[in-house]
Amino acid sequence: MLPLTDRPGWQAAGEISLLTRPAWEKTLDHLARSDEETCHLELSAVTFVDVAGVSALAMTAQGLSQGRRIVLEEPPATLRRVLNMFWPDLLSVEVMGR
């Protein structure tokens, strides 16, 4: 995970799965503790996110204070489908692209 230089947030690449979940959850924790109203997760280079990775994202989003949001940029299609299937009313996550 690398911090974005032009907006608040992080960039991820590769797979988000059992082996990389600690780094993913650490990034989500940083995002949750930031003071930014909107945080971006640039995911265009992510090839796979397992259900536990999507769940960690949803739990982080549910814990955000009112008015804060996470913008997912170019996530894998499966991430969007899992979010829509299990968390259809999660208003603190916005998906852009793909």
Coordinates of N, CA and C in Angstrom, one line a residue:
M1 N 0.8 -1.2 0.0 CA 0.0 0.0 0.0 C 0.9 1.2 0.0
L2 N 0.5 2.2 -0.9 CA 1.3 3.4 -1.0 C 0.3 4.6 -0.8
P3 N 0.8 5.6 -0.1 CA -0.1 6.8 0.0 C -0.2 7.5 -1.3
L4 N -1.4 8.1 -1.6 CA -1.6 8.9 -2.8 C -0.9 10.2 -2.6
T5 N -0.4 10.8 -3.6 CA 0.3 12.1 -3.5 C -0.6 13.3 -3.8
D6 N -1.6 13.1 -4.6 CA -2.5 14.2 -5.0 C -3.8 14.3 -4.3
R7 N -4.1 13.4 -3.5 CA -5.4 13.4 -2.7 C -5.3 12.5 -1.5
P8 N -6.1 12.6 -0.5 CA -6.0 11.8 0.7 C -6.4 10.4 0.3
G9 N -5.5 9.4 0.7 CA -5.9 8.0 0.4 C -4.7 7.2 0.1
W10 N -5.0 6.0 -0.4 CA -4.0 5.0 -0.6 C -4.2 4.3 -1.9
Q11 N -3.1 3.7 -2.4 CA -3.1 2.9 -3.6 C -2.7 1.5 -3.3
A12 N -3.4 0.5 -3.8 CA -3.1 -0.9 -3.6 C -2.9 -1.6 -4.9
A13 N -2.2 -2.7 -4.9 CA -1.9 -3.5 -6.1 C -1.8 -4.9 -5.7
G14 N -2.1 -5.8 -6.7 CA -2.0 -7.2 -6.5 C -3.3 -7.8 -5.9
E15 N -3.2 -8.7 -5.0 CA -4.3 -9.4 -4.4 C -4.5 -8.9 -3.0
I16 N -5.8 -8.8 -2.6 CA -6.1 -8.6 -1.1 C -6.7 -9.9 -0.7
S17 N -5.9 -10.7 0.0 CA -6.3 -12.0 0.5 C -5.6 -12.3 1.8
L18 N -5.6 -13.6 2.2 CA -5.1 -14.0 3.5 C -3.7 -13.4 3.7
L19 N -2.8 -13.5 2.8 CA -1.4 -13.1 2.9 C -1.3 -11.6 3.0
T20 N -2.1 -10.9 2.4 CA -1.9 -9.4 2.3 C -2.9 -8.7 3.2
R21 N -3.8 -9.4 3.9 CA -4.9 -8.8 4.7 C -4.3 -7.9 5.8
P22 N -3.2 -8.3 6.5 CA -2.7 -7.4 7.6 C -2.4 -6.0 7.0
A23 N -1.8 -5.9 5.9 CA -1.4 -4.6 5.3 C -2.7 -3.9 4.9
W24 N -3.7 -4.6 4.3 CA -5.0 -4.0 4.0 C -5.7 -3.4 5.2
E25 N -5.8 -4.2 6.2 CA -6.4 -3.8 7.5 C -5.7 -2.6 8.1
K26 N -4.4 -2.6 8.1 CA -3.6 -1.5 8.6 C -3.9 -0.2 7.8
T27 N -4.0 -0.3 6.5 CA -4.4 0.8 5.7 C -5.8 1.3 6.0
L28 N -6.7 0.4 6.1 CA -8.1 0.8 6.5 C -8.1 1.5 7.8
D29 N -7.3 1.0 8.8 CA -7.2 1.6 10.1 C -6.7 3.1 10.0
H30 N -5.7 3.3 9.2 CA -5.1 4.6 8.9 C -6.2 5.5 8.3
L31 N -6.9 5.0 7.4 CA -8.0 5.7 6.7 C -9.1 6.1 7.7
A32 N -9.5 5.2 8.6 CA -10.5 5.4 9.5 C -10.1 6.5 10.6
R33 N -8.8 6.5 10.9 CA -8.3 7.5 11.9 C -8.0 8.8 11.3
S34 N -8.0 9.0 10.0 CA -7.6 10.3 9.4 C -8.7 11.3 9.7
D35 N -8.4 12.5 9.5 CA -9.4 13.6 9.7 C -10.1 14.0 8.4
E36 N -9.7 13.3 7.3 CA -10.2 13.7 6.0 C -11.7 13.3 5.9
E37 N -12.5 14.1 5.3 CA -13.9 13.8 5.0 C -14.0 12.7 4.0
T38 N -13.2 12.8 3.0 CA -13.2 11.8 1.9 C -11.8 11.2 1.7
C39 N -11.8 9.9 1.8 CA -10.5 9.2 1.5 C -10.7 8.3 0.3
H40 N -9.6 8.3 -0.5 CA -9.6 7.5 -1.7 C -8.8 6.2 -1.6
L41 N -9.3 5.2 -2.2 CA -8.6 3.9 -2.3 C -8.5 3.7 -3.8
E42 N -7.3 3.8 -4.4 CA -7.1 3.6 -5.8 C -6.7 2.2 -6.0
L43 N -7.6 1.4 -6.7 CA -7.5 0.0 -6.7 C -7.4 -0.6 -8.2
S44 N -7.0 0.3 -9.1 CA -7.0 -0.2 -10.5 C -6.0 -1.3 -10.7
A45 N -5.0 -1.4 -9.9 CA -4.0 -2.5 -10.0 C -4.3 -3.7 -9.1
V46 N -5.4 -3.7 -8.5 CA -5.8 -4.8 -7.6 C -6.5 -5.9 -8.5
T47 N -6.1 -7.1 -8.5 CA -6.6 -8.2 -9.3 C -7.7 -9.0 -8.6
F48 N -7.7 -9.0 -7.3 CA -8.6 -9.9 -6.5 C -8.7 -9.4 -5.1
V49 N -10.0 -9.4 -4.6 CA -10.2 -9.1 -3.2 C -11.1 -10.2 -2.6
D50 N -10.6 -10.9 -1.6 CA -11.5 -12.0 -1.0 C -12.6 -11.4 -0.2
V51 N -13.5 -12.2 0.2 CA -14.7 -11.8 0.9 C -14.3 -11.1 2.3
A52 N -13.3 -11.7 2.9 CA -12.8 -11.1 4.2 C -12.2 -9.7 4.0
G53 N -11.6 -9.5 2.8 CA -11.1 -8.1 2.5 C -12.2 -7.1 2.3
V54 N -13.2 -7.6 1.6 CA -14.4 -6.7 1.4 C -15.1 -6.5 2.7
S55 N -15.2 -7.5 3.5 CA -15.8 -7.3 4.8 C -15.1 -6.3 5.7
A56 N -13.8 -6.4 5.7 CA -13.0 -5.4 6.4 C -13.2 -4.0 5.9
L57 N -13.3 -3.8 4.6 CA -13.7 -2.5 4.1 C -15.0 -2.0 4.5
A58 N -16.0 -2.9 4.4 CA -17.4 -2.6 4.8 C -17.5 -2.2 6.3
M59 N -16.8 -3.0 7.2 CA -16.8 -2.7 8.6 C -16.1 -1.3 8.9
T60 N -15.0 -1.0 8.2 CA -14.4 0.3 8.3 C -15.3 1.4 7.9
A61 N -16.0 1.2 6.8 CA -16.9 2.2 6.3 C -18.1 2.4 7.2
Q62 N -18.6 1.4 7.8 CA -19.7 1.5 8.8 C -19.3 2.2 10.0
G63 N -18.0 2.2 10.4 CA -17.5 2.9 11.6 C -17.2 4.3 11.4
L64 N -17.3 4.8 10.1 CA -16.9 6.2 9.9 C -18.0 7.1 10.5
S65 N -17.6 8.3 10.9 CA -18.5 9.2 11.4 C -19.4 9.8 10.3
Q66 N -20.5 10.3 10.6 CA -21.5 10.8 9.6 C -20.8 11.9 8.7
G67 N -21.0 11.8 7.4 CA -20.5 12.7 6.5 C -19.1 12.3 5.9
R68 N -18.5 11.3 6.5 CA -17.2 10.8 5.9 C -17.5 9.7 4.9
R69 N -16.6 9.5 4.0 CA -16.8 8.5 3.0 C -15.5 8.0 2.4
I70 N -15.6 6.8 1.8 CA -14.5 6.2 1.1 C -14.8 6.1 -0.3
V71 N -13.9 6.6 -1.2 CA -14.1 6.5 -2.6 C -13.2 5.4 -3.2
L72 N -13.8 4.4 -3.7 CA -13.1 3.3 -4.4 C -12.9 3.7 -5.8
E73 N -11.7 3.8 -6.3 CA -11.4 4.1 -7.6 C -10.9 2.9 -8.4
E74 N -11.7 2.5 -9.4 CA -11.4 1.4 -10.3 C -11.2 0.1 -9.6
P75 N -12.1 -0.3 -8.7 CA -11.9 -1.6 -8.0 C -12.3 -2.7 -8.9
P76 N -11.8 -3.9 -8.6 CA -12.2 -5.1 -9.4 C -13.7 -5.3 -9.3
A77 N -14.3 -5.8 -10.4 CA -15.7 -5.9 -10.5 C -16.3 -6.8 -9.3
T78 N -15.5 -7.8 -8.9 CA -16.0 -8.6 -7.8 C -16.2 -7.9 -6.5
L79 N -15.4 -6.9 -6.3 CA -15.5 -6.1 -5.1 C -16.8 -5.4 -5.1
R80 N -17.1 -4.8 -6.2 CA -18.4 -4.0 -6.3 C -19.6 -5.0 -6.1
R81 N -19.5 -6.2 -6.7 CA -20.6 -7.1 -6.6 C -20.8 -7.6 -5.2
V82 N -19.7 -7.9 -4.5 CA -19.9 -8.4 -3.1 C -20.4 -7.2 -2.2
L83 N -19.9 -6.0 -2.4 CA -20.5 -4.9 -1.6 C -22.0 -4.8 -1.9
N84 N -22.4 -4.8 -3.2 CA -23.8 -4.7 -3.5 C -24.7 -5.9 -3.0
M85 N -24.1 -7.0 -2.9 CA -24.8 -8.2 -2.4 C -25.0 -8.2 -0.9
F86 N -24.0 -7.9 -0.2 CA -24.0 -8.0 1.3 C -24.2 -6.6 2.0
W87 N -23.9 -5.5 1.4 CA -24.0 -4.2 2.0 C -24.6 -3.2 1.0
P88 N -25.8 -3.5 0.5 CA -26.4 -2.6 -0.5 C -26.7 -1.2 -0.1
D89 N -26.8 -1.0 1.2 CA -27.2 0.4 1.7 C -26.0 1.1 2.3
L90 N -24.8 0.7 2.0 CA -23.6 1.3 2.6 C -23.3 2.6 1.9
L91 N -23.8 3.7 2.4 CA -23.7 5.0 1.8 C -22.4 5.6 2.0
S92 N -21.5 5.1 2.8 CA -20.2 5.8 3.1 C -19.2 5.3 2.1
V93 N -19.6 4.4 1.2 CA -18.6 3.9 0.1 C -19.2 4.3 -1.2
E94 N -18.3 5.0 -2.0 CA -18.7 5.4 -3.4 C -17.7 4.7 -4.3
V95 N -18.3 4.0 -5.4 CA -17.4 3.3 -6.3 C -17.4 4.1 -7.6
M96 N -16.1 4.4 -8.1 CA -15.9 5.1 -9.3 C -15.2 4.2 -10.3
G97 N -15.7 4.1 -11.5 CA -15.1 3.3 -12.6 C -15.5 1.8 -12.5
R98 N -14.9 1.1 -13.6 CA -15.2 -0.3 -13.8 C -16.6 -0.7 -13.6

